[in-house]
Amino acid sequence: MGDFGIYAVFGVNGPPQRLLSAEGSSRVFVAVPPSVRQVVLFSSGPWGERICVNAELNDADRFPITIGKLTPYNKCLSWEQWEEETWTDGVTLSVTLEGGNLVKADWSEPELMSVKEYTPKDHAAPLAPRELNGKRKRERALEKDGDGNKMTSGGEEENVCPNGAGEKTTPVRKARGQTKGGQKLFSAGADATKMKGTANGAGEAQGIVGKTPPQSAARTKSRQAKTPTHTAPLVSPSGRWGQTLCPIDAQTAILIGGQGSRMQFCKDPMWKLCTEDMSWFAAETLAEGPTPEARIGHTAVYDPDSRRIFVFGGSKNRKWFNDVHILDTQSWKWTMVEAQGKVPPLAYHSCSMFRGELFVLGGVFPRPNPDPDGCSDSLYIFDPHLSIWYQPIVTGDTPSPRSGHSACVMQERRIYVFGGWDTPVCYNDMYMLDLGLMEFSAVKTTGKAPSPRSWHGSAVLSDTKFLIHGGYNGNNALGDAFIFDIDTNSWTEVTLPQLSVPRAGHAIITMDTANPHRFSGEGAAVDVRSTLLVFGGGDNEGNFYSDLTTVAVEDLLGAISRE
């Protein structure tokens, strides 16, 4: 096998161009020829001690428009112009090698090196304005009906980032009653030409597009901040929404996926959280095998019997996924399942584990133009042992089509489904699926119920209670919290300062964590308590959070008696 090298192919007819070699620089910048619509980046030769290669496509203003990473187990990346709404004139490809022999790395060199040194000879001329010839596939004329709901000539958007930067070509939709010109950035978003995302404090030093939210419910507005082209290694995840956080044991949870400012998919898509000291470790290169492609709106569920994480579905711009990726947490190896049976590509669905099978309900699925993307009301089950999808026979009063809802498995007997969204309607209804009878029924509740919402967080607190927190109501992100008791079918609103910040698209889990306090005496044991963990999300004002909030479950349950 030859020496290690990183190569790029610009356009379908371009020859491979060597960008990095085994003994050369560990960083390079290449001006993408204006006529190019596709870029392929790949490695060749033994990786040795090299860890990964970070790749970014940047626009003329030095904003990253798409990001990826090569590893010893994922040796090829490709991008196409039509996938990326912000791919404009003056695109630059930056490639940075991490690990191995970095003696020659000069991090003080200019941000943009000479283009001629890395550009094919037939494209060495200065960049000319790119003619798109009206071929942007996502650009659509928007109209409003009499009720203020936007309609598109090419289909409505269901999988739109709630806090996205929103370029002019991004279709957006107003919810019923939304005022004109409001900065609403979910699929009911309005002013799509503005973006308020920023980096703050330590986040700026680390190149994080995200922030820690204020400790009050008041929203803050901040100016747009550019992401540095070169960043120091992150010590914690960047701000994001639409990710998953999956506990695998009493000390560990795995963060997967997400999307941050300017609708960019996170370049740090996988992290490992150690709950002993609440520290983060970048984990993308820890596991072998093909890692899942960047995405949001997917689900990740852990099976304690097989000690595997199952990642299903999600979306990436106009890509939709119905693939199943499995991470074996013992061997730390990814595999992609070649499943039999049919399941549509889905995003913002719910996925519950019951007796070793995945129960996937609802979600958004793509339809061929000109039909708008639609919401599902179907239940699909994946059997990992047979690697097959099937649809069970379900009776009773089934939920209406929806996405962005939540589902909680209670007492290994029932799945409770709450809320969700089916444009232009938000829901706050509750349904219960009896897993023995496979029968749905509408749940009649008492007490103050949560207002209609989607993209909220939910977590099981005990055998009889689960939490609903935050979400998006069609106009604003929410910062309230409610506990549902399945014994009495009653709601109770609880107020805790830690949960008062409005956020949606965040991740919530409960897990047993060690208390710093230890019991005294011979044979002392660690005091373990159940803890609620809240990570990330957005506030619908352009801010994406990277904070980790912890709340003792006993404090949540104790708050019920105080209400």
Coordinates of C-alpha atoms in Angstrom, one line a residue:
M1 CA 0.0 0.0 0.0
G2 CA 1.3 3.5 -0.9
D3 CA 2.0 6.4 1.4
F4 CA -0.8 8.2 3.3
G5 CA -2.5 10.9 1.4
I6 CA -5.7 13.0 1.3
Y7 CA -7.2 13.5 -2.2
A8 CA -10.1 15.6 -3.6
V9 CA -12.1 15.3 -6.8
F10 CA -13.8 18.5 -8.0
G11 CA -16.7 17.8 -10.2
V12 CA -17.8 14.6 -11.9
N13 CA -15.1 14.8 -14.6
G14 CA -12.2 16.1 -12.5
P15 CA -9.1 14.0 -11.7
P16 CA -8.1 13.3 -8.1
Q17 CA -5.9 16.1 -6.7
R18 CA -3.5 15.3 -3.8
L19 CA -4.1 17.8 -1.0
L20 CA -2.1 16.3 1.9
S21 CA 0.8 13.8 2.0
A22 CA 2.5 11.8 4.7
E23 CA 5.4 14.2 5.0
G24 CA 3.8 17.5 4.0
S25 CA 1.8 20.2 5.8
S26 CA -1.1 19.1 8.0
R27 CA -3.4 21.9 6.8
V28 CA -4.4 23.1 3.3
F29 CA -7.0 25.4 1.7
V30 CA -8.3 25.0 -1.8
A31 CA -10.5 27.4 -3.8
V32 CA -13.3 25.3 -5.3
P33 CA -13.7 26.1 -9.1
P34 CA -16.9 28.0 -9.8
S35 CA -18.2 25.5 -12.2
V36 CA -18.0 22.6 -9.7
R37 CA -21.2 21.2 -8.2
Q38 CA -19.7 18.1 -6.5
V39 CA -16.7 17.6 -4.2
V40 CA -15.4 14.2 -3.1
L41 CA -12.7 13.9 -0.4
F42 CA -11.0 10.6 0.4
S43 CA -7.9 9.1 2.0
S44 CA -5.5 6.6 0.6
G45 CA -2.7 4.6 2.4
P46 CA -2.1 3.6 6.0
W47 CA -3.4 6.0 8.7
G48 CA -0.8 5.0 11.3
E49 CA -1.2 7.2 14.4
R50 CA -3.3 9.7 12.5
I51 CA -6.6 10.4 14.3
C52 CA -8.9 12.2 11.8
V53 CA -9.1 14.8 9.0
N54 CA -11.5 17.7 9.6
A55 CA -13.0 19.1 6.4
E56 CA -15.0 22.3 5.9
L57 CA -16.5 24.0 2.9
N58 CA -16.7 27.7 3.5
D59 CA -18.4 30.5 1.6
A60 CA -16.9 33.8 0.5
D61 CA -17.5 35.3 4.0
R62 CA -15.6 32.4 5.6
F63 CA -18.7 30.8 7.1
P64 CA -18.7 27.0 7.1
I65 CA -21.5 25.8 4.9
T66 CA -21.0 22.1 5.4
I67 CA -18.6 20.1 7.6
G68 CA -17.4 16.5 7.7
K69 CA -14.6 14.3 9.0
L70 CA -12.5 11.5 7.7
T71 CA -11.4 8.8 10.1
P72 CA -9.7 5.4 9.7
Y73 CA -13.2 3.9 9.6
N74 CA -14.9 6.5 7.4
K75 CA -12.5 7.3 4.6
C76 CA -14.6 9.2 2.1
L77 CA -16.8 12.3 2.1
S78 CA -18.9 13.8 -0.6
W79 CA -21.0 17.0 -1.0
E80 CA -23.3 18.2 -3.8
Q81 CA -24.3 21.8 -4.4
W82 CA -28.0 21.2 -4.4
E83 CA -27.9 19.7 -0.9
E84 CA -26.5 22.8 0.7
E85 CA -28.7 25.9 0.5
T86 CA -25.8 28.3 1.2
W87 CA -23.3 27.0 -1.3
T88 CA -22.5 30.2 -3.1
D89 CA -19.6 31.8 -5.1
G90 CA -16.1 31.7 -3.7
V91 CA -16.4 28.4 -1.9
T92 CA -13.2 27.2 -0.2
L93 CA -12.4 23.7 1.0
S94 CA -10.2 23.6 4.1
V95 CA -8.6 20.3 5.2
T96 CA -6.8 19.8 8.6
L97 CA -5.1 16.6 9.8
E98 CA -5.1 15.7 13.5
G99 CA -2.7 13.1 15.0
G100 CA 0.4 11.6 13.6
N101 CA 3.5 13.7 12.7
L102 CA 2.3 17.3 13.2
V103 CA 5.8 18.8 13.5
K104 CA 5.3 20.8 10.3
A105 CA 2.0 22.2 11.3
D106 CA 2.1 26.0 11.3
W107 CA -1.0 27.3 13.0
S108 CA 0.1 30.9 12.6
E109 CA 0.0 30.8 8.7
P110 CA -2.6 32.9 6.8
E111 CA -6.1 31.5 6.8
L112 CA -6.2 31.2 3.0
M113 CA -3.1 29.9 1.3
S114 CA -2.3 30.4 -2.4
V115 CA -5.0 28.8 -4.5
K116 CA -2.7 28.0 -7.4
E117 CA -0.7 25.6 -5.3
Y118 CA -3.8 23.4 -4.7
T119 CA -6.1 24.1 -7.5
P120 CA -6.0 22.0 -10.8
K121 CA -4.3 23.9 -13.6
D122 CA -7.4 24.2 -15.7
H123 CA -9.1 26.0 -12.9
A124 CA -6.3 28.3 -11.8
A125 CA -8.0 31.4 -13.1
P126 CA -9.7 33.8 -10.6
L127 CA -13.1 32.6 -9.4
A128 CA -15.9 33.9 -11.6
P129 CA -19.5 34.5 -10.5
R130 CA -21.4 31.2 -10.5
E131 CA -24.6 31.0 -12.5
L132 CA -27.1 28.8 -10.7
N133 CA -29.5 29.0 -13.7
G134 CA -32.5 28.8 -11.3
K135 CA -31.6 25.2 -10.3
R136 CA -31.8 25.6 -6.6
K137 CA -34.1 22.7 -5.8
R138 CA -35.3 24.1 -2.5
E139 CA -36.2 27.6 -3.7
R140 CA -39.9 28.0 -3.9
A141 CA -42.4 30.8 -4.2
L142 CA -44.3 31.3 -1.0
E143 CA -47.9 32.3 -0.8
K144 CA -50.3 32.7 2.1
D145 CA -53.9 31.6 2.2
G146 CA -56.6 33.5 3.8
D147 CA -55.8 32.2 7.3
G148 CA -52.2 33.3 7.2
N149 CA -50.8 29.8 6.5
K150 CA -48.0 29.7 4.0
M151 CA -48.4 27.4 1.0
T152 CA -45.6 26.5 -1.3
S153 CA -45.6 25.6 -5.0
G154 CA -43.1 22.8 -4.3
G155 CA -44.4 21.4 -1.1
E156 CA -44.3 22.5 2.5
E157 CA -41.3 22.0 4.7
E158 CA -41.8 19.9 7.8
N159 CA -38.1 19.3 8.7
V160 CA -36.9 22.9 9.2
C161 CA -34.5 23.8 12.0
P162 CA -36.3 25.7 14.7
N163 CA -33.4 28.2 15.1
G164 CA -31.9 28.0 11.7
A165 CA -30.1 30.8 10.0
G166 CA -32.5 30.7 7.2
E167 CA -31.2 31.7 3.8
K168 CA -33.5 33.4 1.3
T169 CA -34.0 30.0 -0.5
T170 CA -35.2 28.3 2.6
P171 CA -39.0 27.8 2.5
V172 CA -40.6 28.8 5.8
R173 CA -44.1 28.7 7.1
K174 CA -46.2 30.9 9.3
A175 CA -48.4 29.5 12.0
R176 CA -51.9 30.6 12.4
G177 CA -52.0 34.0 14.1
Q178 CA -48.3 34.7 13.8
T179 CA -47.4 38.3 13.3
K180 CA -45.7 39.5 10.2
G181 CA -41.9 39.9 10.5
G182 CA -41.5 38.0 13.7
Q183 CA -38.3 36.1 14.2
K184 CA -39.9 32.6 14.4
L185 CA -37.5 30.0 13.2
F186 CA -39.3 26.7 13.5
S187 CA -41.3 25.5 10.5
A188 CA -43.7 28.2 11.5
G189 CA -40.7 30.7 11.1
A190 CA -41.0 34.0 9.5
D191 CA -38.1 36.4 8.7
A192 CA -35.7 33.9 7.1
T193 CA -33.1 36.4 6.1
K194 CA -31.9 37.1 9.7
M195 CA -29.9 35.0 12.1
K196 CA -29.1 35.8 15.7
G197 CA -27.0 32.9 16.7
T198 CA -23.8 33.7 18.6
A199 CA -21.0 32.3 20.6
N200 CA -20.3 33.5 24.1
G201 CA -17.6 33.3 26.7
A202 CA -15.6 30.1 26.6
G203 CA -17.6 29.1 23.5
E204 CA -15.9 31.8 21.4
A205 CA -12.5 30.6 22.5
Q206 CA -13.3 27.1 21.5
G207 CA -15.1 28.0 18.3
I208 CA -18.5 26.8 19.7
V209 CA -21.5 28.2 17.9
G210 CA -23.8 28.0 20.9
K211 CA -24.1 29.2 24.4
T212 CA -25.2 28.6 28.0
P213 CA -28.6 30.1 28.5
P214 CA -29.3 32.8 31.0
Q215 CA -30.6 31.7 34.4
S216 CA -33.9 33.5 33.8
A217 CA -36.7 33.0 31.3
A218 CA -36.0 36.3 29.6
R219 CA -34.7 35.9 26.1
T220 CA -31.5 37.6 25.1
K221 CA -30.7 38.9 21.6
S222 CA -27.2 39.0 20.3
R223 CA -25.4 39.8 17.1
Q224 CA -24.4 37.2 14.7
A225 CA -20.9 35.7 15.3
K226 CA -18.7 34.1 12.7
T227 CA -17.4 30.7 13.4
P228 CA -13.5 30.8 13.3
T229 CA -12.1 28.7 10.5
H230 CA -9.5 27.3 12.8
T231 CA -10.5 26.2 16.3
A232 CA -9.0 24.7 19.3
P233 CA -10.2 21.2 20.2
L234 CA -13.6 21.3 21.9
V235 CA -13.8 20.3 25.5
S236 CA -17.6 20.1 25.4
P237 CA -20.3 19.7 22.7
S238 CA -21.1 22.8 20.6
G239 CA -24.6 24.3 20.8
R240 CA -27.2 22.3 19.0
W241 CA -30.8 21.1 18.7
G242 CA -32.3 17.9 17.4
Q243 CA -29.7 15.6 18.9
T244 CA -30.1 12.5 21.1
L245 CA -28.6 11.8 24.5
C246 CA -28.7 8.1 25.3
P247 CA -27.7 6.6 28.7
I248 CA -25.8 3.3 28.5
D249 CA -24.8 2.7 32.2
A250 CA -24.9 4.5 35.5
Q251 CA -21.8 6.6 34.6
T252 CA -22.1 7.1 30.9
A253 CA -24.4 8.7 28.3
I254 CA -23.8 9.1 24.5
L255 CA -24.6 12.2 22.6
I256 CA -25.3 11.8 18.8
G257 CA -26.0 14.3 16.0
G258 CA -27.6 17.7 16.1
Q259 CA -27.6 21.0 14.2
G260 CA -26.4 24.4 15.2
S261 CA -26.3 28.0 13.9
R262 CA -26.9 28.8 10.3
M263 CA -28.5 25.3 9.9
Q264 CA -25.1 23.7 10.0
F265 CA -24.8 20.1 11.1
C266 CA -22.4 19.8 14.0
K267 CA -18.8 18.9 13.2
D268 CA -18.6 17.3 16.6
P269 CA -21.5 14.9 16.2
M270 CA -20.7 12.3 18.9
W271 CA -19.7 12.8 22.6
K272 CA -19.4 10.6 25.6
L273 CA -20.6 12.1 29.0
C274 CA -19.1 10.8 32.2
T275 CA -21.6 11.6 34.9
E276 CA -19.1 11.1 37.8
D277 CA -17.8 14.5 37.2
M278 CA -20.1 15.6 34.3
S279 CA -17.2 15.8 31.9
W280 CA -17.4 15.3 28.1
F281 CA -15.1 13.4 25.8
A282 CA -15.2 13.6 22.0
A283 CA -16.1 10.1 20.9
E284 CA -16.5 10.1 17.1
T285 CA -13.2 8.4 16.5
L286 CA -13.5 6.0 19.4
A287 CA -15.7 3.5 17.6
E288 CA -14.9 1.5 14.5
G289 CA -17.1 0.9 11.6
P290 CA -19.2 3.3 9.4
T291 CA -20.6 6.1 11.6
P292 CA -24.1 7.4 10.9
E293 CA -24.2 10.4 8.5
A294 CA -24.9 13.8 10.2
R295 CA -28.6 14.2 11.0
I296 CA -31.3 15.7 13.2
G297 CA -34.7 14.4 14.2
H298 CA -33.4 10.9 14.6
T299 CA -33.8 8.6 17.6
A300 CA -31.3 6.7 19.7
V301 CA -32.4 3.9 22.0
Y302 CA -30.3 1.7 24.3
D303 CA -31.0 -2.0 24.8
P304 CA -29.5 -3.0 28.2
D305 CA -29.8 -6.7 27.3
S306 CA -27.6 -6.6 24.2
R307 CA -25.8 -3.4 25.4
R308 CA -26.3 -1.8 22.0
I309 CA -27.6 1.6 20.9
F310 CA -30.0 1.7 17.9
V311 CA -30.1 4.9 15.8
F312 CA -32.9 5.2 13.4
G313 CA -34.1 7.8 10.8
G314 CA -33.7 11.5 10.9
S315 CA -33.1 14.1 8.2
K316 CA -30.3 16.2 6.7
N317 CA -31.6 19.1 4.7
R318 CA -33.5 17.4 1.9
K319 CA -32.1 14.0 2.7
W320 CA -34.3 11.6 4.7
F321 CA -33.2 8.5 6.4
N322 CA -34.8 5.1 7.2
D323 CA -31.5 3.4 8.0
V324 CA -30.7 1.6 11.3
H325 CA -27.2 2.0 12.8
I326 CA -26.2 -0.1 15.8
L327 CA -23.4 0.9 18.2
D328 CA -22.1 -2.1 20.2
T329 CA -21.0 -0.4 23.5
Q330 CA -18.8 -3.4 24.4
S331 CA -16.8 -3.6 21.3
W332 CA -17.3 0.1 20.3
K333 CA -18.1 -0.8 16.7
W334 CA -20.8 0.6 14.4
T335 CA -22.7 -1.5 12.0
M336 CA -25.4 -0.6 9.6
V337 CA -28.4 -3.0 9.3
E338 CA -29.6 -4.3 6.0
A339 CA -33.1 -4.8 7.2
Q340 CA -36.0 -6.5 5.4
G341 CA -39.5 -5.1 5.3
K342 CA -40.5 -1.6 4.6
V343 CA -40.4 1.5 6.7
P344 CA -40.6 5.0 5.2
P345 CA -37.8 7.6 5.8
L346 CA -38.9 9.4 9.0
A347 CA -37.8 12.3 11.1
Y348 CA -39.1 13.7 14.4
H349 CA -40.8 10.4 15.2
S350 CA -40.7 8.6 18.6
C351 CA -38.9 5.3 19.2
S352 CA -39.5 3.1 22.2
M353 CA -37.7 -0.1 23.2
F354 CA -40.0 -2.9 24.4
R355 CA -38.8 -6.5 24.9
G356 CA -35.9 -6.0 22.6
E357 CA -37.9 -4.4 19.7
L358 CA -38.1 -0.8 18.5
F359 CA -41.6 0.8 18.4
V360 CA -41.5 3.7 15.9
L361 CA -44.6 5.9 15.9
G362 CA -45.4 9.0 13.7
G363 CA -42.9 11.4 12.3
V364 CA -42.5 13.4 9.1
F365 CA -42.0 11.6 5.8
P366 CA -41.2 13.0 2.4
R367 CA -43.6 13.0 -0.5
P368 CA -42.8 13.6 -4.2
N369 CA -43.4 17.1 -5.3
P370 CA -45.7 18.9 -5.6
D371 CA -47.3 17.2 -2.6
P372 CA -46.1 18.7 0.8
D373 CA -44.2 16.5 3.2
G374 CA -46.7 14.7 5.5
C375 CA -46.9 13.4 9.0
S376 CA -47.4 9.7 9.8
D377 CA -49.9 8.1 12.2
S378 CA -48.4 4.6 11.6
L379 CA -46.7 2.3 14.0
Y380 CA -43.7 0.3 12.8
I381 CA -41.7 -2.3 14.8
F382 CA -38.1 -3.3 14.1
D383 CA -37.0 -6.8 15.3
P384 CA -33.2 -6.7 15.7
H385 CA -32.9 -10.5 15.9
L386 CA -34.5 -11.0 12.5
S387 CA -33.4 -7.6 11.1
I388 CA -36.9 -7.1 9.8
W389 CA -39.5 -4.2 9.9
Y390 CA -43.2 -5.0 10.3
Q391 CA -46.5 -3.3 11.1
P392 CA -48.5 -4.8 13.9
I393 CA -52.3 -4.9 13.9
V394 CA -53.4 -2.1 16.2
T395 CA -56.9 -1.4 17.4
G396 CA -58.6 1.4 19.3
D397 CA -58.5 5.1 19.1
T398 CA -55.2 5.8 17.3
P399 CA -53.5 9.2 17.5
S400 CA -53.8 11.5 14.5
P401 CA -50.7 12.0 12.3
R402 CA -48.0 14.0 14.1
S403 CA -44.3 14.7 14.5
G404 CA -42.2 16.2 17.3
H405 CA -44.2 14.3 19.9
S406 CA -42.9 12.3 22.9
A407 CA -43.5 8.7 24.0
C408 CA -42.8 7.2 27.4
V409 CA -42.8 3.5 28.2
M410 CA -44.4 3.0 31.6
Q411 CA -44.2 -0.2 33.8
E412 CA -43.2 -2.2 30.7
R413 CA -46.9 -2.3 29.8
R414 CA -47.9 0.9 28.2
I415 CA -46.6 3.7 25.9
Y416 CA -47.9 7.2 26.6
V417 CA -47.8 9.5 23.6
F418 CA -48.1 13.3 24.2
G419 CA -48.3 16.4 22.0
G420 CA -46.7 16.9 18.6
W421 CA -47.2 18.9 15.4
D422 CA -49.0 18.5 12.1
T423 CA -48.9 21.8 10.3
P424 CA -50.5 24.1 11.2
V425 CA -51.8 22.4 14.4
C426 CA -50.0 21.8 17.7
Y427 CA -51.4 19.1 20.0
N428 CA -51.5 18.6 23.8
D429 CA -53.6 15.4 23.8
M430 CA -52.5 12.2 25.4
Y431 CA -52.8 8.6 24.0
M432 CA -51.9 5.3 25.6
L433 CA -50.9 2.1 23.8
D434 CA -51.5 -1.1 25.7
L435 CA -48.6 -3.2 24.8
G436 CA -50.4 -6.4 25.8
L437 CA -53.6 -5.8 23.7
M438 CA -51.9 -3.6 21.1
E439 CA -54.8 -1.2 21.6
F440 CA -54.7 2.6 21.6
S441 CA -56.9 4.7 23.7
A442 CA -57.3 8.5 24.3
V443 CA -56.4 9.4 27.9
K444 CA -58.8 11.7 29.7
T445 CA -56.7 13.8 32.0
T446 CA -57.3 16.1 35.0
G447 CA -55.4 19.1 36.3
K448 CA -53.6 21.8 34.4
A449 CA -52.4 20.2 31.2
P450 CA -49.4 21.5 29.2
S451 CA -50.3 23.8 26.4
P452 CA -50.0 22.5 22.8
R453 CA -46.4 21.9 21.8
S454 CA -43.9 19.8 19.9
W455 CA -40.1 19.2 20.1
H456 CA -40.4 19.1 23.9
G457 CA -38.5 16.9 26.2
S458 CA -39.8 14.0 28.2
A459 CA -38.4 11.6 30.7
V460 CA -39.7 8.8 33.0
L461 CA -39.3 9.8 36.7
S462 CA -40.7 6.8 38.5
D463 CA -43.0 3.8 37.9
T464 CA -46.0 6.1 37.8
K465 CA -44.8 9.5 36.7
F466 CA -43.1 11.1 33.7
L467 CA -42.1 14.7 32.9
I468 CA -42.9 17.0 30.0
H469 CA -40.6 20.0 29.6
G470 CA -40.3 23.0 27.2
G471 CA -41.0 22.6 23.5
Y472 CA -42.3 24.9 20.8
N473 CA -46.0 26.1 20.4
G474 CA -45.9 27.4 16.9
N475 CA -44.6 30.8 17.9
N476 CA -42.3 30.6 20.9
A477 CA -40.0 28.2 22.8
L478 CA -41.4 27.2 26.2
G479 CA -39.8 26.9 29.6
D480 CA -42.5 25.2 31.7
A481 CA -42.5 21.7 33.2
F482 CA -45.4 19.3 34.0
I483 CA -45.5 15.9 35.6
F484 CA -48.1 13.3 34.6
D485 CA -49.3 10.6 37.1
I486 CA -50.6 7.5 35.3
D487 CA -52.4 6.2 38.4
T488 CA -54.6 9.3 38.6
N489 CA -54.3 10.5 35.0
S490 CA -53.5 13.9 36.4
W491 CA -51.2 16.7 35.4
T492 CA -49.2 18.9 37.9
E493 CA -47.2 21.9 36.8
V494 CA -43.9 22.2 38.7
T495 CA -41.7 25.2 38.9
L496 CA -37.9 24.8 39.3
P497 CA -35.3 27.5 38.4
Q498 CA -33.2 24.9 36.6
L499 CA -36.0 24.3 34.1
S500 CA -37.2 27.8 33.6
V501 CA -35.2 28.7 30.5
P502 CA -37.3 28.3 27.3
R503 CA -35.9 25.7 24.9
A504 CA -37.0 23.2 22.3
G505 CA -35.3 20.4 20.4
H506 CA -33.3 19.6 23.6
A507 CA -32.5 16.2 25.0
I508 CA -33.7 15.0 28.4
I509 CA -32.8 11.7 30.2
T510 CA -32.9 10.3 33.7
M511 CA -30.1 8.1 35.0
D512 CA -28.7 7.0 38.3
T513 CA -25.7 9.2 39.1
A514 CA -23.2 9.1 42.0
N515 CA -23.7 11.7 44.7
P516 CA -20.4 13.3 45.8
H517 CA -21.4 12.5 49.4
R518 CA -20.4 9.0 50.7
F519 CA -21.8 7.1 53.6
S520 CA -19.4 6.8 56.5
G521 CA -18.4 3.6 58.2
E522 CA -16.9 0.3 57.2
G523 CA -17.8 -0.9 53.7
A524 CA -18.9 2.6 52.7
A525 CA -20.8 2.8 49.4
V526 CA -21.4 5.6 47.0
D527 CA -24.7 7.4 47.4
V528 CA -26.5 6.9 44.1
R529 CA -29.5 9.0 43.2
S530 CA -31.7 9.4 40.1
T531 CA -30.9 12.5 38.2
L532 CA -32.6 14.4 35.4
L533 CA -30.1 15.7 32.7
V534 CA -31.1 18.3 30.2
F535 CA -28.8 19.2 27.3
G536 CA -28.9 21.7 24.5
G537 CA -31.8 22.9 22.5
G538 CA -32.7 26.3 21.1
D539 CA -34.7 29.3 22.2
N540 CA -36.3 30.3 18.9
E541 CA -34.4 33.5 19.0
G542 CA -31.3 32.2 17.1
N543 CA -29.5 30.8 20.2
F544 CA -28.4 27.2 20.5
Y545 CA -27.4 25.9 23.9
S546 CA -24.5 23.8 24.9
D547 CA -25.2 23.6 28.6
L548 CA -25.9 20.6 30.7
T549 CA -28.5 21.0 33.5
T550 CA -29.0 18.5 36.3
V551 CA -31.9 18.2 38.6
A552 CA -32.4 15.6 41.3
V553 CA -35.5 13.5 40.5
E554 CA -36.5 13.6 44.2
D555 CA -36.6 17.4 43.9
L556 CA -38.9 17.2 40.9
L557 CA -41.2 14.7 42.7
G558 CA -41.1 16.8 45.8
A559 CA -42.2 19.9 43.9
I560 CA -45.5 18.1 43.2
S561 CA -46.5 18.4 46.9
R562 CA -45.5 22.1 46.9
E563 CA -47.8 23.0 44.0

